[in-house]
Coordinates of C-alpha atoms in Angstrom, one line a residue:
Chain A
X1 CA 11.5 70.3 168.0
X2 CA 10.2 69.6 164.4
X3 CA 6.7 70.7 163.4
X4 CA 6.3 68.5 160.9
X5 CA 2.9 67.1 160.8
X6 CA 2.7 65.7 157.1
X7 CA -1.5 66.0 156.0
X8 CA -2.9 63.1 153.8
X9 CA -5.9 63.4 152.3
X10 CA -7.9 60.7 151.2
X11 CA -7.6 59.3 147.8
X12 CA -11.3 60.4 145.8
X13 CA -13.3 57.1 146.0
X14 CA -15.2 57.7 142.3
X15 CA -11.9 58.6 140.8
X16 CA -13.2 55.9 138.5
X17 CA -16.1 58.3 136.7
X18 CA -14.0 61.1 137.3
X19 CA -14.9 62.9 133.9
X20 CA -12.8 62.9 130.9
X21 CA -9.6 60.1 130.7
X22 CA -10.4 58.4 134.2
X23 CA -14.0 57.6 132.7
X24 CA -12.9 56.7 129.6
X25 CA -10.6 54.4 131.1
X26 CA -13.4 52.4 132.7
X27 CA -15.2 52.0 130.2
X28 CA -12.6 50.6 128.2
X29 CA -11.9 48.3 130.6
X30 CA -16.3 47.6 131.2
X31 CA -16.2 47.0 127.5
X32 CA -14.1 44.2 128.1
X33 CA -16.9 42.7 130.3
X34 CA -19.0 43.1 126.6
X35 CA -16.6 41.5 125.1
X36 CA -16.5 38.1 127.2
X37 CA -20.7 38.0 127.2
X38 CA -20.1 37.9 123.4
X39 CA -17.2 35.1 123.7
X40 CA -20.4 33.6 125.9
X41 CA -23.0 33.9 122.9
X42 CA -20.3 32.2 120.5
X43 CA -19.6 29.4 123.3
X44 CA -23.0 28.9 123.6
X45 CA -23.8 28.6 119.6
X46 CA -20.3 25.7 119.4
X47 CA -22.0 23.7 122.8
X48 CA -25.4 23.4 120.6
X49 CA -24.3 22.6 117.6
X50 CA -22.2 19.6 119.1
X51 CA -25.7 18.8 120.8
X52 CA -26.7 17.9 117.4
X53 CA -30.1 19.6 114.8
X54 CA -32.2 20.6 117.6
X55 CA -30.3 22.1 119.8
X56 CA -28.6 24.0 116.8
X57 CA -32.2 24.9 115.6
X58 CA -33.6 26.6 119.5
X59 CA -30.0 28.4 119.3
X60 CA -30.8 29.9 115.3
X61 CA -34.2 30.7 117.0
X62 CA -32.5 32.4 120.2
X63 CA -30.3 34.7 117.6
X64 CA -34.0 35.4 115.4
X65 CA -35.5 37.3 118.4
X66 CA -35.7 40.9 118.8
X67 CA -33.9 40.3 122.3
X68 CA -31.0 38.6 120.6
X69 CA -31.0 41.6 118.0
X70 CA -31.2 44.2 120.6
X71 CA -28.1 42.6 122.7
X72 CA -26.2 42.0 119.7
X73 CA -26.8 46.4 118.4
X74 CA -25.4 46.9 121.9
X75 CA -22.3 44.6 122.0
X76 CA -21.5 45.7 118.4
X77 CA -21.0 49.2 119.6
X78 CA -19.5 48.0 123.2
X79 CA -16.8 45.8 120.7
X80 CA -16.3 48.5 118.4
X81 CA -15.3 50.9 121.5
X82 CA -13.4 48.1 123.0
X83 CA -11.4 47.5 119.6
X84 CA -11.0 51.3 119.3
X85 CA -9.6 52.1 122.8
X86 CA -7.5 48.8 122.8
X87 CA -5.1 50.4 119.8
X88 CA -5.1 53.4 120.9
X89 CA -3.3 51.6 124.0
X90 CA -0.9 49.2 122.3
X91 CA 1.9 51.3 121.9
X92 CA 2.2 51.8 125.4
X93 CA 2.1 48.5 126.1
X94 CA 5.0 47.6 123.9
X95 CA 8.8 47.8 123.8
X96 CA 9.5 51.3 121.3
X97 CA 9.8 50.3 117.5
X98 CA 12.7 52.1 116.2
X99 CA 13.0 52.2 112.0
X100 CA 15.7 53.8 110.3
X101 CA 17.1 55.3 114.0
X102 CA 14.0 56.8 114.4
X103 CA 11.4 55.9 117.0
X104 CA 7.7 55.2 115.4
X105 CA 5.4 57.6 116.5
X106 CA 2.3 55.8 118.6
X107 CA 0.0 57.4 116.5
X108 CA 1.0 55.3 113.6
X109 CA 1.4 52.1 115.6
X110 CA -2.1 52.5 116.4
X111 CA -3.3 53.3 112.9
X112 CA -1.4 49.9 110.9
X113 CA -3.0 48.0 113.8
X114 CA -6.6 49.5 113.7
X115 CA -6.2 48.8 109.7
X116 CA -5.3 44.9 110.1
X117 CA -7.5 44.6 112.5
X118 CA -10.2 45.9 110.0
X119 CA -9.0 44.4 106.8
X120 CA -9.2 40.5 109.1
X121 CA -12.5 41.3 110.0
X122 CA -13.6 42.6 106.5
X123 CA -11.7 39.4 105.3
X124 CA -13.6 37.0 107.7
X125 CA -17.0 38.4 106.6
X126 CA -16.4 38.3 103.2
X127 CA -15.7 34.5 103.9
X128 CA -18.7 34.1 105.7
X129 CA -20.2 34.9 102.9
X130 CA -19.0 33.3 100.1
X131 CA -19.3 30.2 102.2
X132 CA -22.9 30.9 103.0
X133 CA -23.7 31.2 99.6
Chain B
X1 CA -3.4 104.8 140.4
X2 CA -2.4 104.9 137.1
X3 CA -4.4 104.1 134.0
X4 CA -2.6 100.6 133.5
X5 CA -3.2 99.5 137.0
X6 CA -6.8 100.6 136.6
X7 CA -7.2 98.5 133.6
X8 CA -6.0 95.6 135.0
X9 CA -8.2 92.8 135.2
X10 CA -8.2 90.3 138.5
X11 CA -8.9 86.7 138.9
X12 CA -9.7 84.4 141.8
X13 CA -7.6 82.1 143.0
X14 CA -8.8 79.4 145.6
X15 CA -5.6 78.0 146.9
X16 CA -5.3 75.3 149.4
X17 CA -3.9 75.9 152.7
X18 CA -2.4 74.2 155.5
X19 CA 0.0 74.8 158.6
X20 CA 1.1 71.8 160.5
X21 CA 1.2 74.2 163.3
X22 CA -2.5 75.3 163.8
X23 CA -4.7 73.7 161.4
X24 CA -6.3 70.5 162.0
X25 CA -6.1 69.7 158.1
X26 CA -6.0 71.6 155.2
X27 CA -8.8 74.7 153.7
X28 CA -9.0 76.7 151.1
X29 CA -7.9 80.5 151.1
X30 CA -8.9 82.8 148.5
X31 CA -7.7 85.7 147.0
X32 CA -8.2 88.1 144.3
X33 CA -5.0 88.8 142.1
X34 CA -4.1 91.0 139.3
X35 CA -3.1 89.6 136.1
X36 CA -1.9 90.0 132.4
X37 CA -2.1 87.7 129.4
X38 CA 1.8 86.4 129.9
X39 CA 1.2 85.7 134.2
X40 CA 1.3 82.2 134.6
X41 CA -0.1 80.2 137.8
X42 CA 3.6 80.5 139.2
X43 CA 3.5 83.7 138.9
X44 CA 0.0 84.7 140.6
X45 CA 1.2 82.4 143.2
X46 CA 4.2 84.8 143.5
X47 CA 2.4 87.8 143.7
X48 CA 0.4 86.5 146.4
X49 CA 3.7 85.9 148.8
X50 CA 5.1 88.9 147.9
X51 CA 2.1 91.7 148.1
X52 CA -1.0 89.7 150.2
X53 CA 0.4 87.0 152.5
X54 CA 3.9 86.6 153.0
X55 CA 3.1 83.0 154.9
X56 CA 2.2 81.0 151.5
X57 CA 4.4 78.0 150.7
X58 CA 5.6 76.7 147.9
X59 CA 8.5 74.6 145.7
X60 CA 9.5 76.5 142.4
X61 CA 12.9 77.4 140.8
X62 CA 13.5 77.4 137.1
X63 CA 10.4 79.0 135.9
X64 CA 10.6 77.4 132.6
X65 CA 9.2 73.9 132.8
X66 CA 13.0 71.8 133.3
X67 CA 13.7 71.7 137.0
X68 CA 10.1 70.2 137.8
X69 CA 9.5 71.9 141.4
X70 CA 6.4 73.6 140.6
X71 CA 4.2 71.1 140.1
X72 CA 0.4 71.5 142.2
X73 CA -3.2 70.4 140.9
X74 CA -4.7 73.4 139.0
X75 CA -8.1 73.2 138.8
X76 CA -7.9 69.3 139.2
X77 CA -5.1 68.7 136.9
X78 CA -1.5 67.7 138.1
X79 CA 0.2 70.7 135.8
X80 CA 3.7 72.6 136.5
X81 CA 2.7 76.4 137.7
X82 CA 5.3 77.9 135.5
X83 CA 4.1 76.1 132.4
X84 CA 0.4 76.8 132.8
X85 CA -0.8 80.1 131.9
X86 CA -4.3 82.0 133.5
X87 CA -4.7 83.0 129.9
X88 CA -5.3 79.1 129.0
X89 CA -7.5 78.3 132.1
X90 CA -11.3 78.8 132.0
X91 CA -12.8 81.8 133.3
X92 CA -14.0 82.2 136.9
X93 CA -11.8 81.1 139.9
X94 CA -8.5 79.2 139.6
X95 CA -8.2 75.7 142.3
X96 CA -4.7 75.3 143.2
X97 CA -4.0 72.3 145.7
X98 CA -0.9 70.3 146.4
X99 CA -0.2 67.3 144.0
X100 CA -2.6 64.8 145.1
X101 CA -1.4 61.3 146.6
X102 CA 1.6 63.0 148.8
X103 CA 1.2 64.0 152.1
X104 CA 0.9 67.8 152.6
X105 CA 3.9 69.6 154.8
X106 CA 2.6 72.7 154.2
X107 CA 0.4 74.9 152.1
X108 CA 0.9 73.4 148.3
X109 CA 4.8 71.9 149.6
X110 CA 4.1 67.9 149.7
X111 CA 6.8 65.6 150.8
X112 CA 8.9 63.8 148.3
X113 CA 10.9 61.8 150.8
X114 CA 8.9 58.4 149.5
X115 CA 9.9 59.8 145.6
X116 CA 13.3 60.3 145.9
X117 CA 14.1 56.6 147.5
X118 CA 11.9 55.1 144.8
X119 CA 14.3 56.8 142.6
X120 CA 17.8 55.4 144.3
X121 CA 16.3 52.1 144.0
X122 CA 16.0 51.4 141.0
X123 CA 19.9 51.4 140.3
X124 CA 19.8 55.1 138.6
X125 CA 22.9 54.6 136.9
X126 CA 24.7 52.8 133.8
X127 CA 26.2 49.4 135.6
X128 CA 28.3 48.0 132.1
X129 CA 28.4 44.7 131.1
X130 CA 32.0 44.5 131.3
X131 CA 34.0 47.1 132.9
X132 CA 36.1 48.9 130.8
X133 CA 39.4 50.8 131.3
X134 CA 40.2 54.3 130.6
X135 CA 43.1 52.9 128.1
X136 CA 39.7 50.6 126.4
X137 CA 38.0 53.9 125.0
X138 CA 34.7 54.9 125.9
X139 CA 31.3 52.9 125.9
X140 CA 30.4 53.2 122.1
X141 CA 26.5 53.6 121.3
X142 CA 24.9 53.9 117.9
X143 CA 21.9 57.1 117.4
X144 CA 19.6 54.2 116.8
X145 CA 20.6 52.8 120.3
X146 CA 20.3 56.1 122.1
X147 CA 16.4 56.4 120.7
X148 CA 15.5 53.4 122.4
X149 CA 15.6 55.1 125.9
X150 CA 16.3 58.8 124.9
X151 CA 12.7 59.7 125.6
X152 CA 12.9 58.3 129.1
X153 CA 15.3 60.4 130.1
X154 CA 13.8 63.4 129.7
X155 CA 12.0 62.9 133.2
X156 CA 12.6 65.9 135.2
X157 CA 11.2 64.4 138.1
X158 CA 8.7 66.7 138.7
X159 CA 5.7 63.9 139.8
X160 CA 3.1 64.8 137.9
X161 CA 2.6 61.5 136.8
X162 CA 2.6 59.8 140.5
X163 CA -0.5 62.6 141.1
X164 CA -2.0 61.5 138.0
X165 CA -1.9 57.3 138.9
X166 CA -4.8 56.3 140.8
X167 CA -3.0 52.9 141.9
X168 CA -0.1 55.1 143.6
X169 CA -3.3 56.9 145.4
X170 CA -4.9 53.7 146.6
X171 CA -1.4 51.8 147.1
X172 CA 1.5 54.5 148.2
X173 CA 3.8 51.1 148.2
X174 CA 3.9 51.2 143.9
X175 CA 7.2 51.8 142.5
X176 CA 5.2 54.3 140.4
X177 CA 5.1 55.7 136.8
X178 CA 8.5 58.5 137.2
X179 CA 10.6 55.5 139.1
X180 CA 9.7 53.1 136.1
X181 CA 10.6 55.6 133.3
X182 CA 14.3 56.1 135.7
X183 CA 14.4 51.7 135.7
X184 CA 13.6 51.8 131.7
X185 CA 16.0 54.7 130.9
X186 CA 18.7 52.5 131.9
X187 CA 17.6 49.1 131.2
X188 CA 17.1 50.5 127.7
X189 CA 20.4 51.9 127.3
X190 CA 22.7 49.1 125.1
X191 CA 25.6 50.2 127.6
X192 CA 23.7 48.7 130.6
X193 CA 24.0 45.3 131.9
X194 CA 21.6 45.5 134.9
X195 CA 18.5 44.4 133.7
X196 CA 18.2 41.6 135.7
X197 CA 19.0 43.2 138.9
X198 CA 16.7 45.7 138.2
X199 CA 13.7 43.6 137.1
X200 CA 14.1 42.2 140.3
X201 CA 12.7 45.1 142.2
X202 CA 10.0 45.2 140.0
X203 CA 7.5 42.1 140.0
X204 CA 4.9 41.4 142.2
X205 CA 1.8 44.6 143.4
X206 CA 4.3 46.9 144.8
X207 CA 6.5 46.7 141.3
X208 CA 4.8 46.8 137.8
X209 CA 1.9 45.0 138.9
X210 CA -0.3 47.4 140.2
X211 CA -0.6 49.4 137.0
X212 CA -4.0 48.8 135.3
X213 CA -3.0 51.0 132.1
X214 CA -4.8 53.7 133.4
X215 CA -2.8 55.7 131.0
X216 CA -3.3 59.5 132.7
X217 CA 0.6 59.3 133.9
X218 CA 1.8 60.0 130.0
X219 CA -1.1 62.3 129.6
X220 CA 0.1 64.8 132.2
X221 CA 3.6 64.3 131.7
X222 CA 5.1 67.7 130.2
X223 CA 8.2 66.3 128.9
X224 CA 6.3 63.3 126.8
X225 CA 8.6 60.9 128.9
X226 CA 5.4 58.1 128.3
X227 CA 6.2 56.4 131.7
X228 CA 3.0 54.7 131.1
X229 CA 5.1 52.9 128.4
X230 CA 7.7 52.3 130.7
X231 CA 5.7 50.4 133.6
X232 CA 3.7 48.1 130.6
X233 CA 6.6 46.7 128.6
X234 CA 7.7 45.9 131.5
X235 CA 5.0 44.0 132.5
X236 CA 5.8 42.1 129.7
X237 CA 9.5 41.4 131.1
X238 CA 8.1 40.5 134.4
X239 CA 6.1 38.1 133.3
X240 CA 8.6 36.5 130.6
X241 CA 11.2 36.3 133.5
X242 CA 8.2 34.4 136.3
X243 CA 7.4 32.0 132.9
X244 CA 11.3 31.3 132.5
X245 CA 12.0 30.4 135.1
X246 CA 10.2 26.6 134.8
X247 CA 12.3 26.0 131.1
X248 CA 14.8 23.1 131.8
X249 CA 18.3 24.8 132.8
X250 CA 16.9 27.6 133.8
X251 CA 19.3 29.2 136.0
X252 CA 17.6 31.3 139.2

């Protein structure tokens, strides 16, 4: 007669905040959260300015106050973390680059794309800018 | 005693145990074992069996990190015994416990019964385009060719990875980081002509689906096999393959 009685033990329901790469992982992904409230602000801003002057004015006004400042500190960091972490993933979401019969190290995938990523943002600001003016 | 025996210093180890024969589930054992700076986890585990309790169970063979039966949880961490040294570890008692996420025969042994089909599923061989004769010559590949899946076949198949993924914990039906890395080592490999039977097996929550990028499978893995890689292109290939389908003269 076998005495196999094979023991599973429950999976750890907080796996989640386990400490190190488990909690970093979910706050990559909570990040992401950050980044559709911000996709709200923006939404909101296009919806009042096709509402014509006043509507654009109360939403200039809504950006002007400390609450809008405070929310935007925190969403600046929460993108910034988001943008980090999401290079840092995309060469393992992606088939292997091979260059010259070599395979491209992930490190340096991530680096090129951190760096356009950058220089595009850099670029759009400096546009901002110059249109402002 | 003799003056090296005195001197040598002992560490802790808290190792989980279970006997499908007279416990109810599993609990920890302790015991205090003599080491040096070269003793690795295998090791201590060895001189446990041999000098305090002859009853411990567990998988090892190669002791240098290729055949991939050692691997247990040390202090939390899915690691290979033979590859992880007491030296390396922090001071104070060492956890060992079965690889989480497999059912528990005995001791630190875990089944791998579930594994080992995953892996014969997933077609783990080269199925050519066009079969060749002997008298046609041999399958010819280029170095650049080779790259594009050598990395995956370094798997040793030593589940590290599967301990690692908590989707495998909270859904035992996923195909899993290792048997993605097997599925990409061929459907990588220019020879192969099997990718659509393979991505077959793959789409839907039991195939690449229930992969959320958690990413710890390629952190643990001690051949740098980066099955995390494996499951999330392929993601990519499910999802081209569902979209496909509705092009005009599509064939399915």
């Amino acid at each position: 007669m076998s005495e196999r009685r094979p023991y599973r033990r429950p999976v750890n329901p907080k796996w989640w905040w386990a400490p190190g790469a488990y909690r970093a992982y979910t706050l990559r992904e909570l990040t992401g959260v950050g980044i559709a409230l911000y996709g709200v602000v923006l939404f909101a801003g296009l919806i009042s300015l096709s509402r014509g002057p006043d509507h654009w004015e109360g939403f200039v006004q809504f950006l002007r106050s400390p609450a809008s400042i405070v929310l935007h500190v925190i969403l600046l960091v929460v993108v910034a973390y988001h943008v980090k972490t999401w290079f840092e993933i995309l060469p393992k979401t992606q088939p292997k680059i091979i260059v010259n019969g070599k395979q491209v190290p992930a490190q340096t995938i991530t680096s090129y794309a951190t760096l356009v990523a950058v220089a595009c943002s850099a670029a759009l600001v400096l546009f901002t800018f110059l249109v402002a003016r | 005693m003799s003056e090296a025996a005195a001197l040598m210093k002992t560490v802790e180890l808290r190792v989980l145990r279970y006997s499908p024969v007279t416990d109810e589930k599993p609990s920890f054992g302790s015991f205090q074992v003599p080491w040096t700076d070269d003793m690795s986890v295998l090791q201590a585990l060895q001189t446990i069996k041999d000098t305090l309790d002859g009853t411990l169970s567990f998988r090892w063979s190669c002791r240098m990190a290729v055949c991939g039966s050692c691997g247990m949880m040390i202090n939390g961490k899915p690691q290979l015994a033979c590859n992880t040294f007491i030296r390396n570890l922090p001071k104070g008692p060492i956890t060992v416990e079965p690889l989480n996420h497999f059912p528990i025969e005995r001791d630190l042994v875990v089944s791998v019964d579930d594994f080992v089909k995953k892996i014969e599923s997933v077609y783990p061989y080269i199925i050519p385009k066009k079969p060749k004769s002997v008298a046609d010559g041999p399958y010819l590949q280029t170095p650049a060719q080779m790259v594009a899946y050598e990395s995956f076949s370094d798997c040793i198949n030593c589940m590290l990875c599967y301990a690692a993924c908590p989707q495998f914990g909270e859904n035992p039906e996923f195909i899993g980081p290792g048997a993605m890395a097997m599925l990409q080592r061929y459907n990588g490999d220019s020879r192969d002509g099997a990718q659509k039977l393979r991505l077959d097996l793959i789409h839907g929550e039991d195939g690449v689906w229930s992969c959320t990028a958690v990413g710890v499978c390629s952190d643990v893995c001690p051949k740098h096999v980066d099955p995390a890689n494996a499951v999330n292109q392929n993601k990519t290939n499910s999802a081209l393959d569902f979209f496909l389908r509705f092009l005009p003269g599509a064939a399915r």
